[in-house]
Short mmCIF file of C-alpha atoms in Angstrom, two decimals:
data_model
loop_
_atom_site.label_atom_id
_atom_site.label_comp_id
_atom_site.label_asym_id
_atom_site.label_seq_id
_atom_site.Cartn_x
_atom_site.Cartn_y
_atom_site.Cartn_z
CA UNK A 236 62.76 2.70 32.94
CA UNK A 237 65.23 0.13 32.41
CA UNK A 238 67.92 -0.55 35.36
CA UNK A 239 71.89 0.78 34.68
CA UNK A 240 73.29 -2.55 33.58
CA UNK A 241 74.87 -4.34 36.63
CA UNK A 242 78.35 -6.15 36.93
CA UNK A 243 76.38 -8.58 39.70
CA UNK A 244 76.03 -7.34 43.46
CA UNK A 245 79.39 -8.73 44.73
CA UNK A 246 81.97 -5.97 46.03
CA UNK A 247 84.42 -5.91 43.57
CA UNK A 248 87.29 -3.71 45.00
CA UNK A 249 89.71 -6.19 44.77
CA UNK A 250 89.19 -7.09 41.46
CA UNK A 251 89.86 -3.15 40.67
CA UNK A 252 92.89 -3.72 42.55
CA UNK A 253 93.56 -6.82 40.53
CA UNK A 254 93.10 -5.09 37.27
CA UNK A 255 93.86 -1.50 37.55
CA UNK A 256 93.45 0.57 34.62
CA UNK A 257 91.47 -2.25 32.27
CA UNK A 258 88.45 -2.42 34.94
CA UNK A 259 86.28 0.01 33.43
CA UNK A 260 86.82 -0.78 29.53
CA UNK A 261 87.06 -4.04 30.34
CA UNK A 262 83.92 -4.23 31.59
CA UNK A 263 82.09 -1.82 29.25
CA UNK A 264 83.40 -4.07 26.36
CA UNK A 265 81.94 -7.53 27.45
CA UNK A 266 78.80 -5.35 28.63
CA UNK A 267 78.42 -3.73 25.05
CA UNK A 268 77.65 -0.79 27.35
CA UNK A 269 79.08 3.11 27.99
CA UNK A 270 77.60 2.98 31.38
CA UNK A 271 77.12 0.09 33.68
CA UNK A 272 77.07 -0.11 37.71
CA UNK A 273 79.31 -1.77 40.34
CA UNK A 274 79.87 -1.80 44.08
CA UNK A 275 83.30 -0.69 45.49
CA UNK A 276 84.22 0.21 48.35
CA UNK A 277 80.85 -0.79 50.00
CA UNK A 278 78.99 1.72 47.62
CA UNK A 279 77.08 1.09 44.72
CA UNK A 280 79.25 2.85 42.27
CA UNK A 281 78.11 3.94 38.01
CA UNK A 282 81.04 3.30 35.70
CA UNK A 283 80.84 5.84 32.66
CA UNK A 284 83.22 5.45 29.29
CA UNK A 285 83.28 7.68 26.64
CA UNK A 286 83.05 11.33 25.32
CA UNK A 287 79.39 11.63 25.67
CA UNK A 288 80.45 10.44 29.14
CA UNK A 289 82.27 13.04 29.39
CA UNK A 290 80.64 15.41 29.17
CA UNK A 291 77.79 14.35 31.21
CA UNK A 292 80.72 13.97 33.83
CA UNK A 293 81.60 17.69 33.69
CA UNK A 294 77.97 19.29 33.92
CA UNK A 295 77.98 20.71 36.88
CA UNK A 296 74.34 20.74 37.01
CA UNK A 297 74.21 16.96 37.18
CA UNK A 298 77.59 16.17 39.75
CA UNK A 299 79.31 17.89 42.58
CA UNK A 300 82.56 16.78 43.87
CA UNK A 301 82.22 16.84 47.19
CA UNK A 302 82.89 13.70 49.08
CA UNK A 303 83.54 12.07 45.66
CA UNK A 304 86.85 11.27 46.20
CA UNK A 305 87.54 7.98 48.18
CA UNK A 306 89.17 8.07 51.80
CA UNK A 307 92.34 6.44 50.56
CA UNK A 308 92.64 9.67 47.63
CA UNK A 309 92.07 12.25 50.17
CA UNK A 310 94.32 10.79 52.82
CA UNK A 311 97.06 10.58 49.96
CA UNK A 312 96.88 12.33 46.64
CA UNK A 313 94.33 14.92 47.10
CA UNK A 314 94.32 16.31 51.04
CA UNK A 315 91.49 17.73 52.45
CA UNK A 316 89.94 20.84 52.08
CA UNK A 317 91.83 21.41 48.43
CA UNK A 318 90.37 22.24 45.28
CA UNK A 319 89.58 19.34 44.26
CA UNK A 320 86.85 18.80 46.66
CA UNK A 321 84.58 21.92 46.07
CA UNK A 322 81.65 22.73 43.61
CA UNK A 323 80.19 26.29 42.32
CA UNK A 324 81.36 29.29 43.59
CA UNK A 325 83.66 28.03 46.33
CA UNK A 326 85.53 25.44 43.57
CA UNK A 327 85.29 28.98 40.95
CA UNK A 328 86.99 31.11 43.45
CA UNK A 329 89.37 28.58 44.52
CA UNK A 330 90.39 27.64 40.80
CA UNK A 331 91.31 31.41 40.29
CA UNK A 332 93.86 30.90 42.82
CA UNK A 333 95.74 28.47 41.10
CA UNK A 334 94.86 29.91 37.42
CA UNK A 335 96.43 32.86 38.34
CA UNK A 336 99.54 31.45 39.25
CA UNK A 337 99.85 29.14 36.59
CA UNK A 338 99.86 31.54 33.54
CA UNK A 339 101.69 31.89 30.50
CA UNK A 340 104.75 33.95 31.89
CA UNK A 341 104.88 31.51 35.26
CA UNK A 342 104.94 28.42 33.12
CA UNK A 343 107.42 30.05 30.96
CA UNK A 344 109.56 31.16 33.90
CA UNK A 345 109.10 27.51 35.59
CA UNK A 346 109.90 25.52 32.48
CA UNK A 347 113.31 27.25 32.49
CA UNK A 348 113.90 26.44 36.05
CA UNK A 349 113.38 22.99 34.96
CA UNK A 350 116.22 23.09 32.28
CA UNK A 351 118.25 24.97 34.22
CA UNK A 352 118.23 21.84 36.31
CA UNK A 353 118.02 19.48 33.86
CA UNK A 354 121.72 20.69 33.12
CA UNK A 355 122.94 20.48 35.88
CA UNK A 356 121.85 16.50 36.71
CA UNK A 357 122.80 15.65 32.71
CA UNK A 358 126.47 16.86 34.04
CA UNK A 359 126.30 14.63 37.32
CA UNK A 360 125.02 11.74 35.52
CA UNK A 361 128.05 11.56 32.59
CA UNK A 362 129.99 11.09 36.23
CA UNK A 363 128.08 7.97 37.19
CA UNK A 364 127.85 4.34 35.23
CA UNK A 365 124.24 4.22 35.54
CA UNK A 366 121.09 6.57 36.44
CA UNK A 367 118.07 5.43 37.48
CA UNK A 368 115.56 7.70 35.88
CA UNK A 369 112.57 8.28 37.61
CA UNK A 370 114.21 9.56 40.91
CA UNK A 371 116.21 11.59 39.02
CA UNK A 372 113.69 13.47 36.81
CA UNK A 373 111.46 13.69 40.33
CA UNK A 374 114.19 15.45 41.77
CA UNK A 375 114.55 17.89 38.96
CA UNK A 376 111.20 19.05 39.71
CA UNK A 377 111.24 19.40 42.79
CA UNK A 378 114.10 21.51 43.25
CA UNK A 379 112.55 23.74 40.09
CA UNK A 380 109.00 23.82 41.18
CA UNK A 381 110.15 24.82 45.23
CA UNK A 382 112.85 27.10 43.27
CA UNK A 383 109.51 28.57 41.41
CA UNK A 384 107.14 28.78 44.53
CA UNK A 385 109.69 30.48 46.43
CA UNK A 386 109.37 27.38 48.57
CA UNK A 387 113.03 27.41 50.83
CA UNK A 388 115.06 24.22 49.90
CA UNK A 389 118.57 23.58 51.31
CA UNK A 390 120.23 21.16 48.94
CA UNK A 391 120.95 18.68 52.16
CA UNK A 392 116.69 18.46 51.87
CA UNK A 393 116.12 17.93 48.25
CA UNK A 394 115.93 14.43 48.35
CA UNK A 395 113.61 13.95 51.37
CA UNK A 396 110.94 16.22 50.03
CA UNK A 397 110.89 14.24 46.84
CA UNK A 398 110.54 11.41 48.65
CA UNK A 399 107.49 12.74 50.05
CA UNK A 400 106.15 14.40 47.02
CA UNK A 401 106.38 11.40 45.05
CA UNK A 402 105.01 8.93 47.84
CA UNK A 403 102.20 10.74 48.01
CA UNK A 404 101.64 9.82 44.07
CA UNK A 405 102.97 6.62 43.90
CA UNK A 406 100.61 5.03 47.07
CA UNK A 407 97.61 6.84 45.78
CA UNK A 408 96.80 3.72 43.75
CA UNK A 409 98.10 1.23 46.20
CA UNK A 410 97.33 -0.92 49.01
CA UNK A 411 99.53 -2.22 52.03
CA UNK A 412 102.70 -0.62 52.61
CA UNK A 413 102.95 1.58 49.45
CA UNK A 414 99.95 3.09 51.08
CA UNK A 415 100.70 3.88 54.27
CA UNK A 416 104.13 5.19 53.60
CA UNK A 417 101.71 7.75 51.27
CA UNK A 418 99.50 8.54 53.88
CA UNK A 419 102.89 9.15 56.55
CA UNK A 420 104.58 11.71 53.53
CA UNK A 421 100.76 13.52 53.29
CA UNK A 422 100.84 14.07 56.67
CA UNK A 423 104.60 15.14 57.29
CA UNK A 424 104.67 17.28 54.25
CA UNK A 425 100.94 19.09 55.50
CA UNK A 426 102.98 20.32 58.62
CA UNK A 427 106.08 21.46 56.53
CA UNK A 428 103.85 23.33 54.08
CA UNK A 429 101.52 24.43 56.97
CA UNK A 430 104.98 25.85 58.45
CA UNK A 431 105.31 27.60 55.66
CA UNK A 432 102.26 29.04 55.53
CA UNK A 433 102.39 29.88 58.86
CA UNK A 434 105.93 31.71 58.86
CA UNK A 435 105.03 33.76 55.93
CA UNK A 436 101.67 35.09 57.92
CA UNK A 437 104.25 36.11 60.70
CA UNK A 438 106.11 37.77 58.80
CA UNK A 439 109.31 35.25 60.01
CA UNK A 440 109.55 34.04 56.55
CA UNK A 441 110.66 36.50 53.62
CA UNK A 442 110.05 36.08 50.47
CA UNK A 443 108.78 37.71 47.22
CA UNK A 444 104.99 38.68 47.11
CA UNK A 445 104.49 37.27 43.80
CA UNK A 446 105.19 34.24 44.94
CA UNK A 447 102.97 31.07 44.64
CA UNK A 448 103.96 30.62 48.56
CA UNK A 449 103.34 33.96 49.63
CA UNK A 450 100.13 34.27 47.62
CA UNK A 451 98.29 30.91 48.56
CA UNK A 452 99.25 31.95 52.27
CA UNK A 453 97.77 34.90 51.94
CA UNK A 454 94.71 33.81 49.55
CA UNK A 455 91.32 34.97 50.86
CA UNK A 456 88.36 32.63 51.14
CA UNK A 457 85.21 34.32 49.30
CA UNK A 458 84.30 35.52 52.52
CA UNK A 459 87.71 37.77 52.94
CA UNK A 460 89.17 35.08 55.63
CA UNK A 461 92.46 33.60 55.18
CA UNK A 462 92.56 29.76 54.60
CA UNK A 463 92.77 27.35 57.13
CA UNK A 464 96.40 26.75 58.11
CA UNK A 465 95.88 23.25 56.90
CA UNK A 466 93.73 24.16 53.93
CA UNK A 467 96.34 26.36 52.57
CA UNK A 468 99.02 23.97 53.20
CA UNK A 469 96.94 21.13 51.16
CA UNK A 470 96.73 23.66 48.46
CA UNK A 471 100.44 24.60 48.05
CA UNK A 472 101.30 21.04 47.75
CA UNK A 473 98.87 20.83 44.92
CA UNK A 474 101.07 22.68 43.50
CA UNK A 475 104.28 21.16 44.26
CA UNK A 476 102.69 17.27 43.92
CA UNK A 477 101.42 17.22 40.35
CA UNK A 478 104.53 19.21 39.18
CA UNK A 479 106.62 16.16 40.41
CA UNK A 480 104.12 13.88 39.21
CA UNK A 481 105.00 14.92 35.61
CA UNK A 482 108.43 13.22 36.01
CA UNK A 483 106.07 9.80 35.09
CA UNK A 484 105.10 11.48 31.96
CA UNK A 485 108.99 11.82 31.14
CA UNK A 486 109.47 8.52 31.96
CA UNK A 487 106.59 7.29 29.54
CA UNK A 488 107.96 9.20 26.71
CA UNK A 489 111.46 7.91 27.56
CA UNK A 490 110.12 4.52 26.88
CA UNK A 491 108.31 5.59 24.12
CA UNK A 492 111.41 6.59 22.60
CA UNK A 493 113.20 3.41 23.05
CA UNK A 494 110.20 1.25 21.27
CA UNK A 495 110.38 4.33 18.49
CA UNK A 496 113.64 5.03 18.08
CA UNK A 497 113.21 6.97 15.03
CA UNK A 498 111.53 9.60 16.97
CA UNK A 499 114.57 10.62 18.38
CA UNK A 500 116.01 11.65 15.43
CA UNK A 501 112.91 13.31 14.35
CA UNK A 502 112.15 15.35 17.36
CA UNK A 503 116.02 16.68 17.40
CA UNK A 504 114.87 18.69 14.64
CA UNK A 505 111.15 19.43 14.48
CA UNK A 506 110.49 21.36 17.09
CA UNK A 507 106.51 21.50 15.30
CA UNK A 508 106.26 17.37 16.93
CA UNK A 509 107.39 17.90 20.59
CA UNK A 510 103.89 18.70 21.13
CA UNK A 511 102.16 15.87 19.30
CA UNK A 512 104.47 13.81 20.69
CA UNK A 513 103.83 14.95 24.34
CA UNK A 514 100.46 14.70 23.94
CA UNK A 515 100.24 11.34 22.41
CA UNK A 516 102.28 10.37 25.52
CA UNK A 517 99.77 12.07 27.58
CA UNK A 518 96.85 10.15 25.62
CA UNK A 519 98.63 6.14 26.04
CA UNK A 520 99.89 6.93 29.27
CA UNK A 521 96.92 7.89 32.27
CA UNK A 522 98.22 8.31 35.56
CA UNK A 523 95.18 7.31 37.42
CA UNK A 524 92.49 5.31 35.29
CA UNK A 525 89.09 6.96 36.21
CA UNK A 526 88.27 10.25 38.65
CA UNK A 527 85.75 10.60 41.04
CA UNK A 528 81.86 12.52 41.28
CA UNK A 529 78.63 12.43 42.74
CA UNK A 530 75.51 12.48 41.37
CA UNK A 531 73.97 15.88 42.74
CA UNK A 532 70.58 15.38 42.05
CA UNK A 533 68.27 12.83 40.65
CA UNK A 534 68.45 12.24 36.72
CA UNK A 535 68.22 10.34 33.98
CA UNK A 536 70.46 10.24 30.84
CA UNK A 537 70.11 7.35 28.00
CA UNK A 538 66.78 6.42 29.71
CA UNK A 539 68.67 5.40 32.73
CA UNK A 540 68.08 7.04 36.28
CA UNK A 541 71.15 7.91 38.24
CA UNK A 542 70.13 8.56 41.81
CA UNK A 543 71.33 11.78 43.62
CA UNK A 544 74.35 10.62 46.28
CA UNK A 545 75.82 7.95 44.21
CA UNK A 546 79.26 7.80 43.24
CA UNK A 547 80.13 7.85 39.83
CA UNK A 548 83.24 7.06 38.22
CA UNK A 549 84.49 8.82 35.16
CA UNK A 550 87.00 6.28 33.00
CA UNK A 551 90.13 8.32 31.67
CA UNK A 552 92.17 5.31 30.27
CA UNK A 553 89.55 4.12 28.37
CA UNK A 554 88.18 7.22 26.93
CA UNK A 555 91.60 8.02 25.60
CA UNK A 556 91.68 5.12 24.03
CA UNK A 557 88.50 4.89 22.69
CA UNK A 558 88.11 3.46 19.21
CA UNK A 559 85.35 5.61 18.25
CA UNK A 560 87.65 8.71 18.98
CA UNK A 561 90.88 7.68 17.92
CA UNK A 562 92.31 5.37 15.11
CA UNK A 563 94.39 2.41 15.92
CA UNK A 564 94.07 3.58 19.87
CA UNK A 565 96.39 1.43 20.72
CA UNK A 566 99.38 2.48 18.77
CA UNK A 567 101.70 5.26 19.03
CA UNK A 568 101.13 7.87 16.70
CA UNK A 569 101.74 10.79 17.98
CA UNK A 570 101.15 12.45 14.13
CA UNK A 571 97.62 12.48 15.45
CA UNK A 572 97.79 15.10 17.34
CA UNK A 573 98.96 17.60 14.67
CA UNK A 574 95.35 17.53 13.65
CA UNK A 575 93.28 16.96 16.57
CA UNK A 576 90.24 19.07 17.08
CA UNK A 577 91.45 20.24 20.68
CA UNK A 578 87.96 18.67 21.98
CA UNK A 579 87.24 19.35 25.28
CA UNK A 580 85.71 15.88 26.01
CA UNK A 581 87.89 13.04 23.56
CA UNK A 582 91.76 13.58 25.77
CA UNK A 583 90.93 13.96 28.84
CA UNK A 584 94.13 12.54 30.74
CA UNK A 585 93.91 15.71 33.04
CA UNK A 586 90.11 16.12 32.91
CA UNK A 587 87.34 17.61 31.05
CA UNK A 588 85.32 20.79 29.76
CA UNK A 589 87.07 24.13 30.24
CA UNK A 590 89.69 24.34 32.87
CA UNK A 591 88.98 28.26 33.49
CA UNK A 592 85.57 27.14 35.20
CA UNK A 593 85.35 23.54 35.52
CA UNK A 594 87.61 20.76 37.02
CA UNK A 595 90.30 20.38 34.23
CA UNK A 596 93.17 20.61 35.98
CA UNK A 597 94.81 23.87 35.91
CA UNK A 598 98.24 22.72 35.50
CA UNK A 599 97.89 20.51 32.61
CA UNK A 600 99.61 23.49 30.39
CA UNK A 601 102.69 23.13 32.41
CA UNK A 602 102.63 19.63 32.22
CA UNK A 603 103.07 19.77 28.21
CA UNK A 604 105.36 22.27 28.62
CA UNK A 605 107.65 20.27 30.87
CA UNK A 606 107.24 17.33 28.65
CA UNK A 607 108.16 18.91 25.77
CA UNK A 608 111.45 20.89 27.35
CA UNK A 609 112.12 17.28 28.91
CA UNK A 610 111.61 15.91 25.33
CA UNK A 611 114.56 18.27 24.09
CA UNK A 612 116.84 17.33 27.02
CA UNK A 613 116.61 13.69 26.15
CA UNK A 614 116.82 13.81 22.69
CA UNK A 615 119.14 16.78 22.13
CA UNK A 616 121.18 17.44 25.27
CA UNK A 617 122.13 14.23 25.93
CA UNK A 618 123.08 11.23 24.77
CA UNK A 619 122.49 7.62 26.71
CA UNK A 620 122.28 3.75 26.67
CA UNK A 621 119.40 1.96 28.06
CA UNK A 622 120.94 -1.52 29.69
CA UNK A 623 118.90 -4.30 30.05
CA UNK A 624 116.15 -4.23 32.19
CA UNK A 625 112.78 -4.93 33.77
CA UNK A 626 110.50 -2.64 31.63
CA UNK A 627 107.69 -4.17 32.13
CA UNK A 628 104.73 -1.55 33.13
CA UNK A 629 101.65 -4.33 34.64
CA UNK A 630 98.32 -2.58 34.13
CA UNK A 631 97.48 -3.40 38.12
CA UNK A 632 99.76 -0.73 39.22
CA UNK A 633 98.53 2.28 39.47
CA UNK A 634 99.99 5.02 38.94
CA UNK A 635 101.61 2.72 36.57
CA UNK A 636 105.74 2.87 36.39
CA UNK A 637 108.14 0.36 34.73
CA UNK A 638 109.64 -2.20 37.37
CA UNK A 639 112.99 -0.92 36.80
CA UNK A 640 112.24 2.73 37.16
CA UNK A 641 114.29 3.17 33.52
CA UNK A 642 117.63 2.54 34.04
CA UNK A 643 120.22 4.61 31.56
CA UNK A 644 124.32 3.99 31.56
CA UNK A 645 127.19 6.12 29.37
CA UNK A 646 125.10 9.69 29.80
CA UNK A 647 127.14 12.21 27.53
CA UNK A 648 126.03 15.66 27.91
CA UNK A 649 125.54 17.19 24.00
CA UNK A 650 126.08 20.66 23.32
CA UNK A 651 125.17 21.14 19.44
#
């Protein structure tokens, strides 16, 4: 049985670092290979590309995801305990949690929040000479999503918790200070969620049953035992987290529509392209490049034997942009999504397979949704300049943000 190919025997962490999102299809191009092995972080890690990848990936047969995730993930992006981390039943039980929340009439009801806010800011911005996006968009959310979660937020505290929110995103992917300052925000908003959780179990804290505070403190275990304190805490900022972490998908589709300009004008009209637009944002623009499994037991797949323990990357930029998927990969076109095949394995910006029993993320529906209503706010609520600027967006950062954070000047509200 022939060996996975090998990228040498030298740790190459730093040249991940180095590289960011082009380290996997990087190397599966000058390897001529969907599948080829490296070791980071001290492990000897597989490197898979690909829809047939894919799907591999998402068997749960083949990986688990428990103690997939790398130290620096858990201690910044993820938590402990959460979702993400869990297999079979515990991960199925878990999931229902959060797909219950996140249904059609909650994502309805928080995507109004959202542009309920998104009014508000367009007013305060045609007061200022120039707006620095990204902050801006991240505090839209989270005033909407702690609005929607029933999650108490005095207005003095709006811009400290998305602070944290968004540190915890933004040093996921980082090294050195941008790091740490994640790992301090995981830990400081842990014991403000925890406090939460814990008020609300008391009985000190009152608010609505329905609520995606009230419900994830009182979620059950399959067992019929409450959550950890902590646990729950981790999993009510994986709610909060990845709704703020959309405000980088606005931002990509903001730039978008600079290099496109006649988009604008297109999408202030067709409300059939917000979508296709959105999504073909969603396809150019991965926050993270590659997600994390291990191999659960020993097997072998292309006549290669992947050995039960190791760690096993799964390359999202790549497959997204994968030539053998998608035409011209590297343009913007987002007309290519009004007649995509909705595979389950081919877009997988959010993850693969089903998301009622798998790991797709159980958001990503909201995440469209959000796009697209953010989509109509910049292209037919208001009306801006973009100044000169630093947009350059290095594929080394990850999660990857332009260096100016997307400055805008003269914001006129629009009220056609």
């Amino acid at each position: 049985m022939p060996d996975i190919p090998r990228e040498g025997h030298v740790e190459r962490s730093l040249a991940l670092l180095g590289e960011g999102y082009s380290f996997i299809p990087e190397r599966c191009r000058r390897l001529n290979t969907d599948v080829f092995q490296v070791r980071l972080l001290m492990q000897n890690t597989i490197c898979m590309s690909g829809e047939e990848a894919a799907r591999l990936f998402y068997d749960e047969t083949r990986f688990q995801r428990e103690r997939a995730a790398p130290r620096m993930l858990q201690k910044t992006l993820f938590g402990q305990g959460g979702v993400q981390g869990l297999d079979d039943q515990a991960h199925r039980h878990r999931k229902s949690l959060f797909l219950g929340l996140l249904d059609e009439r909650a994502v309805e009801h928080m995507v109004r929040l959202a542009a309920a806010h998104w009014r508000c800011a367009i007013g305060s911005w045609a007061l200022q000479e120039r707006v620095t996006l990204l902050p801006e968009v991240q505090a839209i959310m989270t005033r909407a999503i702690c609005q929607w979660a029933g999650v108490p937020l005095a207005d003095a505290d709006v811009l400290h918790r998305r602070d944290q929110l968004a540190a915890m995103i933004d040093g996921a992917g980082g090294v050195g200070a941008r790091h740490w300052k994640a790992r301090k925000a995981r830990r400081e908003a842990e014991a403000w969620a925890g406090e939460m959780i814990a008020q609300v179990r008391r009985g000190q804290l009152t608010i609505e049953p329905t609520c995606a505070l009230a419900v994830v403190a009182t979620h059950r275990d399959p067992e019929g035992a409450l959550l950890d304190e902590r646990v729950a805490a981790v999993e009510l900022l994986n709610l909060l987290r990845p709704t703020v972490a959309v405000s980088r998908f606005v931002i990509y589709a903001a730039m978008e529509l600079l290099a496109h300009p006649h988009w604008r004008e297109r999408l202030q009209g067709d409300d059939a392209m917000l979508e296709p637009f959105a999504q073909e944002v969603r396809r150019l623009h991965a926050f993270f490049p590659f997600t994390a499994a291990r191999v659960r037991t020993d097997f072998e797949w292309r006549g290669y034997r992947f050995p039960k323990g190791t760690r096993v990357l799964l390359d999202l930029y790549g497959t997204n942009r994968d030539p053998r998927l998608w035409d011209d990969p590297e343009q913007f076109r987002p007309e290519r999504f009004a007649e995509w095949d909705g595979g389950a394995f081919n877009f997988i910006t959010q993850g693969g397979g089903d998301v009622r029993t798998g790991h797709r993320c159980p958001g990503e529906r909201l995440a469209i949704e959000l796009l697209k209503q953010a989509l109509t706010m910049l292209t037919r609520e208001m009306s801006y300049g973009v100044p000169a600027q630093d947009l350059q967006m290095p594929d080394s950062r990850m999660p990857s943000q332009p260096e100016s954070l997307f400055v805008i000047s003269d914001v006129t509200p629009r009220r056609d």
